[in-house]
Amino acid sequence: MELLSITKTSSLGSKDSSQREKADSGMPERRATMPPPSDIVKVAIEWPGANAQLIEIDQKKPLSSIIREVCDGWSLSGSEQFALRYADGPQLYITEQSRGEIKNGTILRLAISPTRAARQLLDRIQSHGIDARLEALKELAKLSADPTFATEFINMEGIGTLARLVESGTHFGEMLAFTLTAFLELMDHGIVSWDLISLSFIKQIAGYVNQPMVDVSILQRSLAILESMVLNSHSLYHRVAQEITVGQLIGHLQVSNQEIQTYAIALINALFLKAPEDRRQEMASTLAQKHLRSIILNHVIRGNRPIKAEMAHQLYVLQVLTFNLLEERMMTKMDPTDQAQRDIIFELRRIAFDGENDPTGTEKRKAMYTKDYKMLGFINHVNPALDFTQTPPGMLALDNMLYLAKLHQDTYIRIVLENSSREDKHECPFGRCAIELTRMLCEILQVGELPNEGCNDYHPMFFTHDRAWEEFFCVCIQLLNKTWKEMRATTEDFNKVMQVVREQINRALAMKPSSLEQLKSKLRSLNYAEILRLRQSERMSQDDFQSAPIIELRERIQPEIMELIKQQRLNRLCEGSCFRKLGNRRRQEKFWFCRLSLNHKVLHYGDLDESPQGEVPFELLTDKIPVSDIKSVVTGKDCPHMKEKSALKQNKEVLELAFSILYDPDEALNFVAPSKYEYCIWTDGLCALLGREMGSDLTRSDLDTLISMEMKLRLLDLENITIPEAPPPVPKEPSSYNFTYNYG
């Protein structure tokens, strides 16, 4: 007899119920001799007011036939008017394309079809009853996240209807907030081009942003809509830029609501990013006049609230876009025949050697220019303009040198004269050092590169000064001069000195100094002797003694240490981690959580409305993957979601944090870790589950650290030292705790 596509059983029968309870709890289930076919999925289907059905779905059967048989079970006519949706989580509609994602034990719900739902909601949101319209808009805001429903609603000119409701100006409060939410969700699917948005709609949305007093939820959605317009349409950028004043956006940064601040900075970043190159400097000047930096510093960075991940990302983006304004000068070669540019070099020489009150100095020293340029540390003594023809750093290096000479004149003169009076073999060539240092700082701060999606690496100190780049250079050139003296370097040691300085700067930046003064303090502590000590310490922890007995001891204890690392990784997977969803262009973050069952047999995961503050219970994670079904773990560009998203494909930061679980039949669970640490933890833990080698950088680091500690403990010199078999007893409590110390 042919196997039926759906086998109906008693409503939530005891046998199936007990099996579901075992599956939910992660308990091992006794398997039959013959495993069920891979195209048969056991699910529960609900319908309001009726007992749920436990059925087996044959994935080879058309979805319409399955829905018809489900409707017959409840004596419902017109099966074409119905569809299946997930009962938990986002409650998405199930289609022929997405049905492969249904897992055993999933709870589904019979619902009206997306076409019918879209038609009903479209009629209801145009009804005259305010309460009915409000409920319809509320439901629409929720359903619009579903791509199947969104397609049907958009095909019925639903977006145009919502736009007209906004343009009419008759909606306020909750009703308007739900309207904007639904509009944003629908547009976010990318089905309709943003270029179709009318000017009157833009003016209305901009009006909400420019109003001094407006509901927070409306303001959030309005800022998000404007940001999406700017990012997704070149023509709309110009319209939004005409309607929105920078001053009004900066005003939204002075509120106490960090969500509003985040949306406002995101819109500023979008306008900055999409502005024509010839307008970016103008926009930067406007933002400086409006004191954007100091407002962000005082109201955001130094506010009394911790910086959330999305705000940190927006601050990082603003930092990158600000430094990218230097790219033009960085890539501009000096023209040796340009007198105005050559005058800058003359000015550097004059400040260093002539002083302010020597009007005849220039004429008297013309014959000595070559000697002066050599003392300034230029490679080309006769024509130092040739030193600035290589890009990067181009003219940016000369700009930095002039800033130091004019704004920190005493420091500049001290560095130049100090080195000109040294013996030739130990003099630090200021000009060559300044040029190479500028190139190094451009590399460290990635000047000219676009922001990385998901990166939160902003530095608070760059928001403490209007000329943060130049001041950073001034601090680093003094560091370079100091390190040169500490190393007693010669010209042949130039590259070695630059390597040490790069390490000093990178280590100091990793400590996230909150101000330039704090940066100076950290750099003072990272002198050359300290760098040598750190290198030696790291080398000792990584490169133990190479004698045969030590190598044998290392090989003997390594399996024990690897098992310890493996258990730590699995314990972290049992605690679980929160991940951001990809493809979200708005600042309204969406999260999902994944954790391993305590018996290491099932991965539980599910969507969350917000980032959790602690452990998420298994009951809230509605989806699961048996570990036995996992075929492999892939990383980087091999991940399915990296192949599908061409924009992200080129994003190095996201690519380095991406990994996927491939499981039966041909499905994938895609991750983008929030940090390199979490990436290593999860890839290691998943490899451990599959019995494969843990090969991450973190595992190598942990292995080296723990083996080094264990070996040092075992190699302690214990001669003539008696080690007690039992720990020493805890002393009795004192009669009084009123201890005093008299240092007089």
CSV table of N, CA and C in Angstrom, one decimal, residues 335-414:
chain,number,residue,atom,x,y,z
A,335,ASP,N,53.8,68.6,-6.1
A,335,ASP,CA,54.3,69.1,-7.3
A,335,ASP,C,55.5,69.9,-7.1
A,336,PRO,N,56.7,69.4,-7.4
A,336,PRO,CA,58.0,70.1,-7.0
A,336,PRO,C,58.1,71.5,-7.7
A,337,THR,N,57.3,71.7,-8.7
A,337,THR,CA,57.3,73.0,-9.4
A,337,THR,C,56.3,74.0,-8.8
A,338,ASP,N,55.5,73.6,-7.9
A,338,ASP,CA,54.4,74.4,-7.3
A,338,ASP,C,55.1,75.3,-6.2
A,339,GLN,N,55.1,76.6,-6.4
A,339,GLN,CA,55.8,77.5,-5.5
A,339,GLN,C,55.1,77.5,-4.1
A,340,ALA,N,53.7,77.5,-4.2
A,340,ALA,CA,52.9,77.5,-2.9
A,340,ALA,C,53.2,76.3,-2.0
A,341,GLN,N,53.4,75.2,-2.7
A,341,GLN,CA,53.7,74.0,-1.9
A,341,GLN,C,55.1,74.0,-1.4
A,342,ARG,N,56.0,74.5,-2.2
A,342,ARG,CA,57.4,74.6,-1.8
A,342,ARG,C,57.6,75.6,-0.6
A,343,ASP,N,56.7,76.6,-0.6
A,343,ASP,CA,56.7,77.6,0.5
A,343,ASP,C,56.5,77.0,1.9
A,344,ILE,N,55.7,75.9,1.9
A,344,ILE,CA,55.4,75.2,3.1
A,344,ILE,C,56.7,74.6,3.7
A,345,ILE,N,57.5,74.0,2.8
A,345,ILE,CA,58.8,73.4,3.2
A,345,ILE,C,59.7,74.6,3.7
A,346,PHE,N,59.7,75.7,3.0
A,346,PHE,CA,60.5,76.9,3.5
A,346,PHE,C,60.1,77.3,4.9
A,347,GLU,N,58.7,77.2,5.1
A,347,GLU,CA,58.2,77.6,6.4
A,347,GLU,C,58.7,76.7,7.5
A,348,LEU,N,58.8,75.4,7.2
A,348,LEU,CA,59.3,74.4,8.2
A,348,LEU,C,60.7,74.7,8.5
A,349,ARG,N,61.5,75.1,7.5
A,349,ARG,CA,62.9,75.4,7.7
A,349,ARG,C,63.1,76.7,8.5
A,350,ARG,N,62.2,77.7,8.2
A,350,ARG,CA,62.3,79.0,8.8
A,350,ARG,C,62.0,78.9,10.3
A,351,ILE,N,60.9,78.1,10.7
A,351,ILE,CA,60.5,78.0,12.1
A,351,ILE,C,61.6,77.3,12.9
A,352,ALA,N,62.2,76.3,12.2
A,352,ALA,CA,63.2,75.5,13.0
A,352,ALA,C,64.6,76.3,13.2
A,353,PHE,N,65.0,77.1,12.2
A,353,PHE,CA,66.3,77.6,12.2
A,353,PHE,C,66.4,79.1,12.3
A,354,ASP,N,65.4,79.9,11.8
A,354,ASP,CA,65.5,81.3,11.7
A,354,ASP,C,64.8,82.0,12.8
A,355,GLY,N,63.8,81.5,13.4
A,355,GLY,CA,63.0,82.1,14.5
A,355,GLY,C,62.1,83.2,13.9
A,356,GLU,N,61.3,83.8,14.8
A,356,GLU,CA,60.3,84.8,14.4
A,356,GLU,C,60.9,86.1,14.1
A,357,ASN,N,62.0,86.5,14.8
A,357,ASN,CA,62.5,87.9,14.7
A,357,ASN,C,63.8,88.0,13.9
A,358,ASP,N,63.8,87.3,12.8
A,358,ASP,CA,65.0,87.3,12.0
A,358,ASP,C,64.7,87.5,10.6
A,359,PRO,N,64.2,88.8,10.2
A,359,PRO,CA,63.8,89.1,8.9
A,359,PRO,C,64.9,88.9,7.8
A,360,THR,N,66.1,89.0,8.2
A,360,THR,CA,67.2,88.9,7.2
A,360,THR,C,67.7,87.4,7.2
A,361,GLY,N,67.1,86.6,8.0
A,361,GLY,CA,67.6,85.2,8.1
A,361,GLY,C,67.5,84.5,6.8
A,362,THR,N,66.4,84.7,6.1
A,362,THR,CA,66.2,83.9,4.9
A,362,THR,C,67.3,84.2,3.8
A,363,GLU,N,67.6,85.5,3.6
A,363,GLU,CA,68.6,85.9,2.7
A,363,GLU,C,70.0,85.3,3.1
A,364,LYS,N,70.3,85.5,4.4
A,364,LYS,CA,71.6,85.1,4.9
A,364,LYS,C,71.8,83.6,4.7
A,365,ARG,N,70.7,82.8,4.8
A,365,ARG,CA,70.9,81.3,4.9
A,365,ARG,C,70.6,80.6,3.6
A,366,LYS,N,70.3,81.4,2.5
A,366,LYS,CA,69.9,80.7,1.3
A,366,LYS,C,71.0,79.7,0.8
A,367,ALA,N,72.2,80.0,1.0
A,367,ALA,CA,73.3,79.1,0.6
A,367,ALA,C,73.4,77.9,1.5
A,368,MET,N,72.7,78.0,2.6
A,368,MET,CA,72.8,76.9,3.6
A,368,MET,C,71.6,76.0,3.6
A,369,TYR,N,70.6,76.2,2.6
A,369,TYR,CA,69.4,75.5,2.7
A,369,TYR,C,69.6,74.0,2.6
A,370,THR,N,70.5,73.6,1.8
A,370,THR,CA,70.7,72.2,1.6
A,370,THR,C,71.2,71.5,3.0
A,371,LYS,N,72.0,72.2,3.7
A,371,LYS,CA,72.5,71.7,5.0
A,371,LYS,C,71.3,71.7,6.0
A,372,ASP,N,70.4,72.7,5.9
A,372,ASP,CA,69.3,72.8,6.8
A,372,ASP,C,68.3,71.6,6.5
A,373,TYR,N,68.1,71.4,5.2
A,373,TYR,CA,67.2,70.3,4.9
A,373,TYR,C,67.7,68.9,5.3
A,374,LYS,N,69.0,68.8,5.3
A,374,LYS,CA,69.6,67.6,5.8
A,374,LYS,C,69.4,67.5,7.3
A,375,MET,N,69.5,68.6,8.0
A,375,MET,CA,69.3,68.6,9.5
A,375,MET,C,67.8,68.3,9.8
A,376,LEU,N,66.9,68.7,8.9
A,376,LEU,CA,65.5,68.5,9.1
A,376,LEU,C,65.2,67.0,8.8
A,377,GLY,N,66.1,66.3,8.3
A,377,GLY,CA,65.9,64.8,8.1
A,377,GLY,C,65.3,64.4,6.8
A,378,PHE,N,65.3,65.3,5.8
A,378,PHE,CA,64.8,64.9,4.5
A,378,PHE,C,65.8,64.0,3.8
A,379,ILE,N,65.2,63.1,2.9
A,379,ILE,CA,66.1,62.2,2.1
A,379,ILE,C,66.8,63.0,1.0
A,380,ASN,N,66.0,63.8,0.3
A,380,ASN,CA,66.5,64.6,-0.8
A,380,ASN,C,66.8,66.0,-0.3
A,381,HIS,N,68.1,66.2,0.0
A,381,HIS,CA,68.5,67.5,0.7
A,381,HIS,C,68.4,68.7,-0.3
A,382,VAL,N,68.7,68.4,-1.5
A,382,VAL,CA,68.6,69.5,-2.5
A,382,VAL,C,67.2,70.0,-2.8
A,383,ASN,N,66.3,69.0,-3.0
A,383,ASN,CA,64.9,69.3,-3.3
A,383,ASN,C,64.0,68.4,-2.5
A,384,PRO,N,63.7,68.8,-1.2
A,384,PRO,CA,62.9,67.9,-0.4
A,384,PRO,C,61.5,67.7,-0.8
A,385,ALA,N,61.1,68.5,-1.8
A,385,ALA,CA,59.7,68.3,-2.3
A,385,ALA,C,59.6,66.9,-2.9
A,386,LEU,N,60.7,66.3,-3.4
A,386,LEU,CA,60.6,65.0,-3.9
A,386,LEU,C,60.3,63.9,-2.9
A,387,ASP,N,60.5,64.2,-1.6
A,387,ASP,CA,60.1,63.3,-0.5
A,387,ASP,C,58.6,63.1,-0.4
A,388,PHE,N,57.8,64.0,-1.0
A,388,PHE,CA,56.4,64.0,-0.8
A,388,PHE,C,55.7,63.5,-2.1
A,389,THR,N,56.4,62.9,-3.0
A,389,THR,CA,55.8,62.5,-4.2
A,389,THR,C,55.2,61.0,-4.2
A,390,GLN,N,55.5,60.4,-3.1
A,390,GLN,CA,54.9,59.0,-3.0
A,390,GLN,C,53.6,59.0,-2.2
A,391,THR,N,52.6,58.2,-2.7
A,391,THR,CA,51.3,58.1,-2.1
A,391,THR,C,51.0,56.7,-1.8
A,392,PRO,N,50.4,56.4,-0.6
A,392,PRO,CA,50.3,57.4,0.5
A,392,PRO,C,51.7,57.6,1.1
A,393,PRO,N,51.9,58.6,1.9
A,393,PRO,CA,51.0,59.5,2.5
A,393,PRO,C,50.8,60.9,1.8
A,394,GLY,N,51.6,61.1,0.7
A,394,GLY,CA,51.5,62.3,-0.1
A,394,GLY,C,51.6,63.6,0.7
A,395,MET,N,50.7,64.5,0.4
A,395,MET,CA,50.7,65.8,1.0
A,395,MET,C,50.2,65.8,2.5
A,396,LEU,N,49.6,64.7,2.9
A,396,LEU,CA,49.1,64.6,4.3
A,396,LEU,C,50.3,64.7,5.2
A,397,ALA,N,51.4,64.1,4.9
A,397,ALA,CA,52.6,64.1,5.8
A,397,ALA,C,53.0,65.6,6.0
A,398,LEU,N,53.1,66.3,4.9
A,398,LEU,CA,53.5,67.7,5.0
A,398,LEU,C,52.5,68.5,5.8
A,399,ASP,N,51.2,68.3,5.7
A,399,ASP,CA,50.2,68.9,6.5
A,399,ASP,C,50.5,68.7,8.0
A,400,ASN,N,50.8,67.4,8.3
A,400,ASN,CA,51.0,67.1,9.7
A,400,ASN,C,52.2,67.8,10.3
A,401,MET,N,53.3,67.8,9.4
A,401,MET,CA,54.5,68.5,9.9
A,401,MET,C,54.3,70.0,10.1
A,402,LEU,N,53.5,70.6,9.2
A,402,LEU,CA,53.3,72.0,9.4
A,402,LEU,C,52.4,72.3,10.6
A,403,TYR,N,51.5,71.4,10.9
A,403,TYR,CA,50.6,71.6,12.1
A,403,TYR,C,51.5,71.5,13.3
A,404,LEU,N,52.4,70.5,13.4
A,404,LEU,CA,53.3,70.4,14.5
A,404,LEU,C,54.2,71.6,14.7
A,405,ALA,N,54.7,72.1,13.6
A,405,ALA,CA,55.6,73.3,13.6
A,405,ALA,C,54.9,74.6,14.1
A,406,LYS,N,53.6,74.7,13.7
A,406,LYS,CA,52.9,76.0,14.0
A,406,LYS,C,52.2,75.9,15.4
A,407,LEU,N,51.5,74.7,15.6
A,407,LEU,CA,50.7,74.6,16.9
A,407,LEU,C,51.5,74.1,18.0
A,408,HIS,N,52.6,73.4,17.8
A,408,HIS,CA,53.4,72.9,18.9
A,408,HIS,C,54.9,73.2,18.5
A,409,GLN,N,55.1,74.5,18.4
A,409,GLN,CA,56.4,75.0,17.9
A,409,GLN,C,57.6,74.6,18.8
A,410,ASP,N,57.4,74.7,20.1
A,410,ASP,CA,58.5,74.4,21.0
A,410,ASP,C,58.9,72.9,20.8
A,411,THR,N,57.9,72.0,20.7
A,411,THR,CA,58.1,70.6,20.6
A,411,THR,C,58.9,70.3,19.2
A,412,TYR,N,58.4,71.0,18.2
A,412,TYR,CA,59.0,70.8,16.9
A,412,TYR,C,60.4,71.3,16.9
A,413,ILE,N,60.7,72.5,17.4
A,413,ILE,CA,62.1,73.0,17.4
A,413,ILE,C,63.0,72.1,18.3
A,414,ARG,N,62.5,71.6,19.4
A,414,ARG,CA,63.3,70.8,20.3
A,414,ARG,C,63.7,69.5,19.5
